[in-house]
Structure formats: structure tokens, C-alpha cells
Amino acid sequence: MPDRVHNFCAGPCTLPLPVLEEVRDEFVNFNDEGMSLIEMSHRARAYDEVHQNAMRLAVEVSGAPDEFGVMFIQGGATLQFAMVPMNLLGNAQRAGYINSGTWGKGAITDAKPHGDIYVAWDGDETGYTRMPHTAELNVEQNTRYLHVTSNETIGGIRMADWPEVDAPLVADMSSDYLSRSIPWEKFDLVYGGVQKNLGPAGMAIVFVRKSILENTSRNIARYLRYDVHHDKDSLFNTPPMFTIYLVGKVLGWMKDKGGLPAIEREAAEKAALLYDTIDASDGYYTSPVDRACRSHMNVVFRLPTEDLEKKFLTDSHGENLVNLKGHRSVGGCRASIYNAMPTSSVKALADFMAEFQRANG
Ligand SMILES: *Cc1c(COP(=O)(O)O)cnc(C)c1O
């Protein structure tokens, strides 16, 4: 095996090499403290600087306005599936959910025990190959929020246009988190696990409209309360210090690259390299996804037969292009090309795909 492969893993994902090298160099003796970061108190000054820096950068890179607070909460996006309705839905309040695929469905499943939940649009009828148009949504009266999944990681579809509805939006942005600008005025809350675009596993970043914290639930365990995390600056209990430290470094790397505008442009360019290869293949490679909803992060595609797909996965692995197998629930191939995936690696894959078709067409 070479030092580093082209890693198309859907999550946890490849991270910027300069960040990994910096972390390696700082690891054993952090900041001349004579200990590593993960061995010190989370109340130590050296850690507090890391913590506050990561919080500041999350706000700065995301462009979140003053009306929003940021929180680092363990339990990934999955815990947010439950925390959102637990905190936001009071007595007799309803929430609408878009079922756009595996993750949208997961959010619905975990919300149901905590409130009056209805499905505002069901992608099951179209095989989860696209996101809904606003006109197709059935948003009922007195909807506290409409929950959306900005990018379905397994289906490879993204919400190119946000719904135009009266209810505030809540979004699971896990798999295209901080790879696109966020129209904050539409949202009461935005969340995502960090391990797809922003760092190692271990937490979610949650942005909340501060004004709603006055009315979030108090009658739940303290760790599950947004107001507690917000009041305590995400230091209510021992935070995942290593994850926060690394996320801070990745956010700094993103800022140096030119921030969200540059990242968003590059993401579209990287995705186009693969979709253009698919479209130019005369049907050798096929994408099940509606063109308008093609994900910029997770490019799913099929080959003419399952045998060819197997050979594709074996041969690509031989070229150090790894983790291209589609999710076990849908099969086929999937290339995840998150923020840290270099354009050169995506080019290497596009070239390999063209070459594989020539040899096996
Ligand atoms: C990966 C993923 C999740 C689950 O995230 P965890 O952090 O593992 O809980 C939820 N939603 C989406 C869109 C995802 O891609």
C-alpha cells in the first residue's frame, strides 16, 4: 500500500493531508504543555482556546448571522433526529417531514415518539431518485417546522432548491455540511454530523436560532436540552476534545481556501468531472438520479452488469481508488467527494472510469 490512497469513503471521510500532518506533529506534546490535548482538562486554558477557536470558525465559515448560536453535541446526526422534536415540539404541536430516503426516513422514525409528525412528501413513490418541488409539498396548518435532508448520502440526491414554505425549516445537512451557502432566514435549526465534511466522527454541529431557545423543552435530561448546551458554550460536560480540535483545523483549512464560496464552486466542478464522464459513456455508466437533484457530494452510478461492477471495484482498488462500493442497501458504485477530496483524486477516478470502459466496453 502507498502512503495515501484516493479515499472515496462515504463517512468517515478523507481529511486534508496538511491537517493530518499538523495534528501528528502537535500530538504528543501539545502547545508545550508536556501532554497531548486529549490528556488535559477540558477546563484547561490551552483546550479552551482550541474550543473557542473552533466555535468561532464554525460561525465564520458557515456565515451564520448573529441570530444563530452554535453548539457541539455528541451523538452525531442520529441523536439530533430525537433532540429536534424533543426540544421544539411542545404540547399539541405538529411537524412535517420530507421522506427523501434513508436518512429522511430515520429522522421520521426517531421523531415519532416525541411529537405529532406527518409526512409532507414521500419519495418512496419515485424510488428516492429526486427531491420534491415546493408545489408538491403538503404542509399543513400550524406546522412548527418542516424537516428536510439537504443531501441523501445513500441515494445520491441533493436538494438543489430549498422549499418555499411558511413554516421554518429544520435541516439535516450531514452529507453536504458547509459545502454550500445556507439561506439562514429560512431556518430555525441546522444540524449535521461532522464526519462527512468537517472532521472525524464524534459529534454534530448544531446551529440554532437563539430566539427559539426561550421555548424549547425543559422537562428532559439536561444533556438533551439545546438551551443547556447553548448557555454552557458546549462545555456542559466533557466535550469530544479531539474531534473539536480537528474540526477547528479543518475549518481553518477551509477558510484559507477561500471559505464557502470557493468550496461550493470546487464541489460543483469536482462533481461535474464524474457526471460528465457518466454522460459521455453512451449508457455504459448510468445514474438513477434525476439530473436536477444530482448530489455534489455522493455520486452514485451503475455499470451494465453486476459482474462488471465487481471487476470495476477490484480494478479501481488496484489503482488506489478505494471505497467505491455503493451502500449495501442499493448496490452499484458510489464516489463520495467531500470538501477534503482533492480535485486531482476526482480526475484520477474520472480517467480510470473512461479507461475501464475502453478495456471492458
Ligand atoms: C451519515 C448521516 C447521518 C447519520 O450520522 P451519524 O453522525 O452517524 O449519526 C444522518 N444524516 C445524513 C444525511 C447522513 O449522511
PDB file of N, CA and C and ligand atoms in Angstrom, residues 75-78 81 103 149 151 153 172 174-175 193 195-196, ligand 1:
ATOM      1  N   GLY A  75     -23.120  12.336  19.813  1.00  0.00           N
ATOM      2  CA  GLY A  75     -24.259  11.525  19.383  1.00  0.00           C
ATOM      3  C   GLY A  75     -24.549  11.656  17.897  1.00  0.00           C
ATOM      4  N   GLY A  76     -23.745  12.425  17.192  1.00  0.00           N
ATOM      5  CA  GLY A  76     -23.886  12.510  15.735  1.00  0.00           C
ATOM      6  C   GLY A  76     -25.209  13.105  15.291  1.00  0.00           C
ATOM      7  N   ALA A  77     -25.477  12.964  14.008  1.00  0.00           N
ATOM      8  CA  ALA A  77     -26.751  13.447  13.474  1.00  0.00           C
ATOM      9  C   ALA A  77     -27.897  12.615  14.036  1.00  0.00           C
ATOM     10  N   THR A  78     -27.623  11.367  14.349  1.00  0.00           N
ATOM     11  CA  THR A  78     -28.684  10.467  14.805  1.00  0.00           C
ATOM     12  C   THR A  78     -29.327  10.964  16.100  1.00  0.00           C
ATOM     13  N   PHE A  81     -31.856  13.573  15.415  1.00  0.00           N
ATOM     14  CA  PHE A  81     -33.177  13.097  14.965  1.00  0.00           C
ATOM     15  C   PHE A  81     -34.171  13.138  16.136  1.00  0.00           C
ATOM     16  N   TRP A 103     -32.035   8.619   5.223  1.00  0.00           N
ATOM     17  CA  TRP A 103     -31.829   9.497   6.379  1.00  0.00           C
ATOM     18  C   TRP A 103     -33.083  10.278   6.721  1.00  0.00           C
ATOM     19  N   THR A 149     -33.818  16.918   4.513  1.00  0.00           N
ATOM     20  CA  THR A 149     -32.458  16.375   4.445  1.00  0.00           C
ATOM     21  C   THR A 149     -31.836  16.975   3.197  1.00  0.00           C
ATOM     22  N   ASN A 151     -29.110  16.534   1.617  1.00  0.00           N
ATOM     23  CA  ASN A 151     -28.418  15.625   0.700  1.00  0.00           C
ATOM     24  C   ASN A 151     -28.569  14.205   1.227  1.00  0.00           C
ATOM     25  N   THR A 153     -27.300  10.794   1.368  1.00  0.00           N
ATOM     26  CA  THR A 153     -25.961  10.241   1.194  1.00  0.00           C
ATOM     27  C   THR A 153     -25.951   8.916   0.438  1.00  0.00           C
ATOM     28  N   ASP A 172     -31.260  18.482   8.264  1.00  0.00           N
ATOM     29  CA  ASP A 172     -30.120  17.592   8.451  1.00  0.00           C
ATOM     30  C   ASP A 172     -29.210  17.819   7.251  1.00  0.00           C
ATOM     31  N   SER A 174     -25.970  16.765   7.142  1.00  0.00           N
ATOM     32  CA  SER A 174     -24.755  15.970   7.420  1.00  0.00           C
ATOM     33  C   SER A 174     -23.837  15.790   6.221  1.00  0.00           C
ATOM     34  N   SER A 175     -24.411  15.395   5.071  1.00  0.00           N
ATOM     35  CA  SER A 175     -23.508  14.975   3.998  1.00  0.00           C
ATOM     36  C   SER A 175     -23.240  16.049   2.959  1.00  0.00           C
ATOM     37  N   GLY A 193     -23.794  15.713  11.391  1.00  0.00           N
ATOM     38  CA  GLY A 193     -22.610  15.051  11.935  1.00  0.00           C
ATOM     39  C   GLY A 193     -21.394  15.604  11.201  1.00  0.00           C
ATOM     40  N   GLN A 195     -18.524  14.077  10.505  1.00  0.00           N
ATOM     41  CA  GLN A 195     -17.569  13.129   9.907  1.00  0.00           C
ATOM     42  C   GLN A 195     -17.687  12.966   8.397  1.00  0.00           C
ATOM     43  N   LYS A 196     -18.601  13.710   7.753  1.00  0.00           N
ATOM     44  CA  LYS A 196     -18.696  13.608   6.299  1.00  0.00           C
ATOM     45  C   LYS A 196     -17.867  14.710   5.636  1.00  0.00           C
TER      46      LYS A 196
HETATM   47  C1  LIG B   1     -24.336   9.903   7.953  1.00  0.00           C
HETATM   48  C2  LIG B   1     -25.628  10.605   8.020  1.00  0.00           C
HETATM   49  C3  LIG B   1     -26.410  10.584   9.196  1.00  0.00           C
HETATM   50  C4  LIG B   1     -26.016   9.803  10.422  1.00  0.00           C
HETATM   51  O1  LIG B   1     -24.971  10.463  11.038  1.00  0.00           O
HETATM   52  P1  LIG B   1     -24.330   9.970  12.407  1.00  0.00           P
HETATM   53  O2  LIG B   1     -23.430  11.121  12.727  1.00  0.00           O
HETATM   54  O3  LIG B   1     -23.624   8.697  12.120  1.00  0.00           O
HETATM   55  O4  LIG B   1     -25.404   9.812  13.412  1.00  0.00           O
HETATM   56  C5  LIG B   1     -27.580  11.296   9.195  1.00  0.00           C
HETATM   57  N1  LIG B   1     -27.989  12.001   8.116  1.00  0.00           N
HETATM   58  C6  LIG B   1     -27.263  12.033   6.983  1.00  0.00           C
HETATM   59  C7  LIG B   1     -27.761  12.817   5.809  1.00  0.00           C
HETATM   60  C8  LIG B   1     -26.063  11.339   6.900  1.00  0.00           C
HETATM   61  O5  LIG B   1     -25.336  11.377   5.771  1.00  0.00           O
END
